Amino acid sequence: MIQAMTASGARRARGRRLGGLGQWWGVLVCALLIAAWINRTAGPAVVITLSVASLVWCLFQAPVTCGAPRREGGDGCRNNAKGLLLGCHIRQHRWQKLKMLILRRQVRAFCSGLFSDGKATVVTLAGLGSVVSALVALIPGLVIGD
């Protein structure tokens, strides 16, 4: 019990020390990925690593709204969430977001939630861009502009 309280206290202290910027590390990774493509001296291993890191941030840690369906209908949940795949602090919302990917009838609702607001749109486009970047770096001879 004491150990659990100490761990959560350490996380809060770390969050205060970074001033809330710890959740935005993916933006720096995306900027480095763009710089790696512009510079062209970075090898494909660097581009693939930065692309995967950017995708992980978009899917699991980017600050977006939850968007899980609610009983009242209307818009989805408006609580803050981490990543496009995870829900907010409500455990049921996490399962609902993951179920939306598996159930064929709910995939459309999940995909429409990817472009529901400005933050979600930017994170979705960054994730798609990182996937395309990794694929281009993996396939030799596909580099655009050479």
PDB file of C-alpha atoms in Angstrom:
ATOM      1  CA  MET A   1       0.000   0.000   0.000  1.00  0.00           C
ATOM      2  CA  ILE A   2       2.753   2.430   0.934  1.00  0.00           C
ATOM      3  CA  GLN A   3       4.708   1.421  -2.149  1.00  0.00           C
ATOM      4  CA  ALA A   4       1.683   2.110  -4.396  1.00  0.00           C
ATOM      5  CA  MET A   5       1.206   5.548  -2.859  1.00  0.00           C
ATOM      6  CA  THR A   6       4.899   6.293  -3.347  1.00  0.00           C
ATOM      7  CA  ALA A   7       4.768   5.291  -7.021  1.00  0.00           C
ATOM      8  CA  SER A   8       1.735   7.466  -7.726  1.00  0.00           C
ATOM      9  CA  GLY A   9       3.331  10.351  -5.855  1.00  0.00           C
ATOM     10  CA  ALA A  10       6.466   9.986  -7.965  1.00  0.00           C
ATOM     11  CA  ARG A  11       4.386  10.090 -11.161  1.00  0.00           C
ATOM     12  CA  ARG A  12       2.626  13.254 -10.021  1.00  0.00           C
ATOM     13  CA  ALA A  13       5.937  14.892  -9.112  1.00  0.00           C
ATOM     14  CA  ARG A  14       7.375  13.961 -12.509  1.00  0.00           C
ATOM     15  CA  GLY A  15       4.314  15.423 -14.245  1.00  0.00           C
ATOM     16  CA  ARG A  16       4.653  18.674 -12.310  1.00  0.00           C
ATOM     17  CA  ARG A  17       8.369  18.842 -13.055  1.00  0.00           C
ATOM     18  CA  LEU A  18       7.737  18.659 -16.808  1.00  0.00           C
ATOM     19  CA  GLY A  19       4.835  21.099 -16.527  1.00  0.00           C
ATOM     20  CA  GLY A  20       2.425  18.841 -18.414  1.00  0.00           C
ATOM     21  CA  LEU A  21       4.718  18.578 -21.445  1.00  0.00           C
ATOM     22  CA  GLY A  22       5.479  14.903 -20.807  1.00  0.00           C
ATOM     23  CA  GLN A  23       2.366  13.878 -22.730  1.00  0.00           C
ATOM     24  CA  TRP A  24       3.500  15.855 -25.807  1.00  0.00           C
ATOM     25  CA  TRP A  25       6.783  13.990 -26.483  1.00  0.00           C
ATOM     26  CA  GLY A  26       5.248  12.570 -29.656  1.00  0.00           C
ATOM     27  CA  VAL A  27       5.126  16.008 -31.260  1.00  0.00           C
ATOM     28  CA  LEU A  28       8.905  16.224 -30.892  1.00  0.00           C
ATOM     29  CA  VAL A  29       9.238  12.737 -32.414  1.00  0.00           C
ATOM     30  CA  CYS A  30       7.045  13.793 -35.357  1.00  0.00           C
ATOM     31  CA  ALA A  31       9.184  16.903 -35.882  1.00  0.00           C
ATOM     32  CA  LEU A  32      12.342  14.765 -35.815  1.00  0.00           C
ATOM     33  CA  LEU A  33      10.749  12.393 -38.322  1.00  0.00           C
ATOM     34  CA  ILE A  34      10.020  15.255 -40.704  1.00  0.00           C
ATOM     35  CA  ALA A  35      13.578  16.533 -40.245  1.00  0.00           C
ATOM     36  CA  ALA A  36      14.949  13.054 -40.988  1.00  0.00           C
ATOM     37  CA  TRP A  37      13.026  12.945 -44.269  1.00  0.00           C
ATOM     38  CA  ILE A  38      14.100  16.464 -45.258  1.00  0.00           C
ATOM     39  CA  ASN A  39      17.766  15.932 -44.348  1.00  0.00           C
ATOM     40  CA  ARG A  40      17.996  12.549 -46.126  1.00  0.00           C
ATOM     41  CA  THR A  41      21.222  11.662 -44.275  1.00  0.00           C
ATOM     42  CA  ALA A  42      19.372   9.605 -41.693  1.00  0.00           C
ATOM     43  CA  GLY A  43      19.162   5.982 -42.677  1.00  0.00           C
ATOM     44  CA  PRO A  44      16.015   3.915 -42.973  1.00  0.00           C
ATOM     45  CA  ALA A  45      16.534   2.478 -39.479  1.00  0.00           C
ATOM     46  CA  VAL A  46      16.236   5.953 -37.947  1.00  0.00           C
ATOM     47  CA  VAL A  47      13.154   6.774 -40.021  1.00  0.00           C
ATOM     48  CA  ILE A  48      11.464   3.478 -39.126  1.00  0.00           C
ATOM     49  CA  THR A  49      12.258   3.924 -35.421  1.00  0.00           C
ATOM     50  CA  LEU A  50      10.876   7.467 -35.383  1.00  0.00           C
ATOM     51  CA  SER A  51       7.806   6.343 -37.358  1.00  0.00           C
ATOM     52  CA  VAL A  52       7.026   3.541 -34.910  1.00  0.00           C
ATOM     53  CA  ALA A  53       7.534   5.848 -31.919  1.00  0.00           C
ATOM     54  CA  SER A  54       5.203   8.411 -33.486  1.00  0.00           C
ATOM     55  CA  LEU A  55       2.558   5.759 -34.170  1.00  0.00           C
ATOM     56  CA  VAL A  56       2.752   4.438 -30.593  1.00  0.00           C
ATOM     57  CA  TRP A  57       2.282   7.968 -29.269  1.00  0.00           C
ATOM     58  CA  CYS A  58      -0.734   8.559 -31.530  1.00  0.00           C
ATOM     59  CA  LEU A  59      -2.423   5.294 -30.598  1.00  0.00           C
ATOM     60  CA  PHE A  60      -1.717   5.146 -26.856  1.00  0.00           C
ATOM     61  CA  GLN A  61      -0.623   8.489 -25.381  1.00  0.00           C
ATOM     62  CA  ALA A  62      -1.728  11.516 -27.411  1.00  0.00           C
ATOM     63  CA  PRO A  63      -4.165  13.721 -25.466  1.00  0.00           C
ATOM     64  CA  VAL A  64      -7.563  13.510 -27.205  1.00  0.00           C
ATOM     65  CA  THR A  65     -11.186  13.320 -26.129  1.00  0.00           C
ATOM     66  CA  CYS A  66     -12.608   9.895 -25.285  1.00  0.00           C
ATOM     67  CA  GLY A  67     -15.513   9.718 -27.731  1.00  0.00           C
ATOM     68  CA  ALA A  68     -16.914   6.446 -26.343  1.00  0.00           C
ATOM     69  CA  PRO A  69     -20.670   6.042 -26.930  1.00  0.00           C
ATOM     70  CA  ARG A  70     -22.910   7.008 -24.024  1.00  0.00           C
ATOM     71  CA  ARG A  71     -26.349   5.795 -22.987  1.00  0.00           C
ATOM     72  CA  GLU A  72     -27.904   9.229 -23.388  1.00  0.00           C
ATOM     73  CA  GLY A  73     -26.973   9.230 -27.070  1.00  0.00           C
ATOM     74  CA  GLY A  74     -25.749  12.319 -28.846  1.00  0.00           C
ATOM     75  CA  ASP A  75     -22.038  12.948 -28.899  1.00  0.00           C
ATOM     76  CA  GLY A  76     -19.617  10.531 -27.292  1.00  0.00           C
ATOM     77  CA  CYS A  77     -17.890  10.976 -23.960  1.00  0.00           C
ATOM     78  CA  ARG A  78     -16.056  14.285 -23.675  1.00  0.00           C
ATOM     79  CA  ASN A  79     -13.561  13.291 -20.992  1.00  0.00           C
ATOM     80  CA  ASN A  80      -9.862  13.528 -21.734  1.00  0.00           C
ATOM     81  CA  ALA A  81      -8.296  10.291 -22.952  1.00  0.00           C
ATOM     82  CA  LYS A  82      -4.853   9.029 -23.838  1.00  0.00           C
ATOM     83  CA  GLY A  83      -4.434   7.973 -27.431  1.00  0.00           C
ATOM     84  CA  LEU A  84      -6.867   7.118 -30.181  1.00  0.00           C
ATOM     85  CA  LEU A  85      -7.359   3.534 -28.989  1.00  0.00           C
ATOM     86  CA  LEU A  86      -7.755   4.076 -25.252  1.00  0.00           C
ATOM     87  CA  GLY A  87     -10.712   5.607 -23.492  1.00  0.00           C
ATOM     88  CA  CYS A  88     -10.882   7.951 -20.530  1.00  0.00           C
ATOM     89  CA  HIS A  89     -10.585   7.137 -16.834  1.00  0.00           C
ATOM     90  CA  ILE A  90     -13.862   5.168 -16.930  1.00  0.00           C
ATOM     91  CA  ARG A  91     -12.941   1.495 -17.338  1.00  0.00           C
ATOM     92  CA  GLN A  92     -16.024   0.667 -19.382  1.00  0.00           C
ATOM     93  CA  HIS A  93     -15.120   3.327 -21.955  1.00  0.00           C
ATOM     94  CA  ARG A  94     -11.729   1.691 -22.546  1.00  0.00           C
ATOM     95  CA  TRP A  95     -13.453  -1.586 -23.368  1.00  0.00           C
ATOM     96  CA  GLN A  96     -16.040   0.148 -25.539  1.00  0.00           C
ATOM     97  CA  LYS A  97     -13.351   1.829 -27.655  1.00  0.00           C
ATOM     98  CA  LEU A  98     -11.492  -1.458 -28.154  1.00  0.00           C
ATOM     99  CA  LYS A  99     -14.751  -3.304 -28.933  1.00  0.00           C
ATOM    100  CA  MET A 100     -15.515  -0.725 -31.600  1.00  0.00           C
ATOM    101  CA  LEU A 101     -12.512  -1.976 -33.575  1.00  0.00           C
ATOM    102  CA  ILE A 102     -13.559  -5.622 -33.373  1.00  0.00           C
ATOM    103  CA  LEU A 103     -17.305  -5.440 -34.013  1.00  0.00           C
ATOM    104  CA  ARG A 104     -17.972  -4.791 -37.673  1.00  0.00           C
ATOM    105  CA  ARG A 105     -21.064  -2.694 -37.018  1.00  0.00           C
ATOM    106  CA  GLN A 106     -19.172  -0.265 -34.812  1.00  0.00           C
ATOM    107  CA  VAL A 107     -16.042   0.279 -36.924  1.00  0.00           C
ATOM    108  CA  ARG A 108     -17.753   3.143 -38.759  1.00  0.00           C
ATOM    109  CA  ALA A 109     -18.464   4.911 -35.469  1.00  0.00           C
ATOM    110  CA  PHE A 110     -14.844   4.461 -34.390  1.00  0.00           C
ATOM    111  CA  CYS A 111     -13.531   5.806 -37.704  1.00  0.00           C
ATOM    112  CA  SER A 112     -15.838   8.833 -37.597  1.00  0.00           C
ATOM    113  CA  GLY A 113     -14.550   9.550 -34.090  1.00  0.00           C
ATOM    114  CA  LEU A 114     -11.018   9.792 -35.470  1.00  0.00           C
ATOM    115  CA  PHE A 115     -11.964  13.075 -37.134  1.00  0.00           C
ATOM    116  CA  SER A 116     -14.403  14.355 -34.512  1.00  0.00           C
ATOM    117  CA  ASP A 117     -12.455  17.445 -33.435  1.00  0.00           C
ATOM    118  CA  GLY A 118      -9.224  19.269 -34.216  1.00  0.00           C
ATOM    119  CA  LYS A 119      -6.959  17.365 -31.829  1.00  0.00           C
ATOM    120  CA  ALA A 120      -8.229  13.981 -32.941  1.00  0.00           C
ATOM    121  CA  THR A 121      -7.813  14.938 -36.604  1.00  0.00           C
ATOM    122  CA  VAL A 122      -4.215  16.064 -36.123  1.00  0.00           C
ATOM    123  CA  VAL A 123      -3.331  12.942 -34.142  1.00  0.00           C
ATOM    124  CA  THR A 124      -5.032  10.699 -36.727  1.00  0.00           C
ATOM    125  CA  LEU A 125      -3.190  12.337 -39.609  1.00  0.00           C
ATOM    126  CA  ALA A 126       0.114  12.103 -37.709  1.00  0.00           C
ATOM    127  CA  GLY A 127      -0.484   8.400 -37.120  1.00  0.00           C
ATOM    128  CA  LEU A 128      -1.346   7.765 -40.770  1.00  0.00           C
ATOM    129  CA  GLY A 129       1.698   9.757 -41.850  1.00  0.00           C
ATOM    130  CA  SER A 130       3.971   7.731 -39.611  1.00  0.00           C
ATOM    131  CA  VAL A 131       2.604   4.469 -41.047  1.00  0.00           C
ATOM    132  CA  VAL A 132       3.215   5.715 -44.593  1.00  0.00           C
ATOM    133  CA  SER A 133       6.675   6.915 -43.578  1.00  0.00           C
ATOM    134  CA  ALA A 134       7.601   3.519 -42.143  1.00  0.00           C
ATOM    135  CA  LEU A 135       6.315   1.717 -45.247  1.00  0.00           C
ATOM    136  CA  VAL A 136       8.272   3.988 -47.585  1.00  0.00           C
ATOM    137  CA  ALA A 137      11.423   3.524 -45.507  1.00  0.00           C
ATOM    138  CA  LEU A 138      10.950  -0.274 -45.447  1.00  0.00           C
ATOM    139  CA  ILE A 139      10.558  -0.689 -49.192  1.00  0.00           C
ATOM    140  CA  PRO A 140      13.900   0.101 -50.844  1.00  0.00           C
ATOM    141  CA  GLY A 141      13.741   2.088 -54.050  1.00  0.00           C
ATOM    142  CA  LEU A 142      10.406   3.690 -53.154  1.00  0.00           C
ATOM    143  CA  VAL A 143      11.928   6.923 -51.888  1.00  0.00           C
ATOM    144  CA  ILE A 144      10.069   9.780 -53.490  1.00  0.00           C
ATOM    145  CA  GLY A 145      12.113  12.352 -55.375  1.00  0.00           C
ATOM    146  CA  ASP A 146      15.244  10.298 -56.049  1.00  0.00           C
TER     147      ASP A 146
END
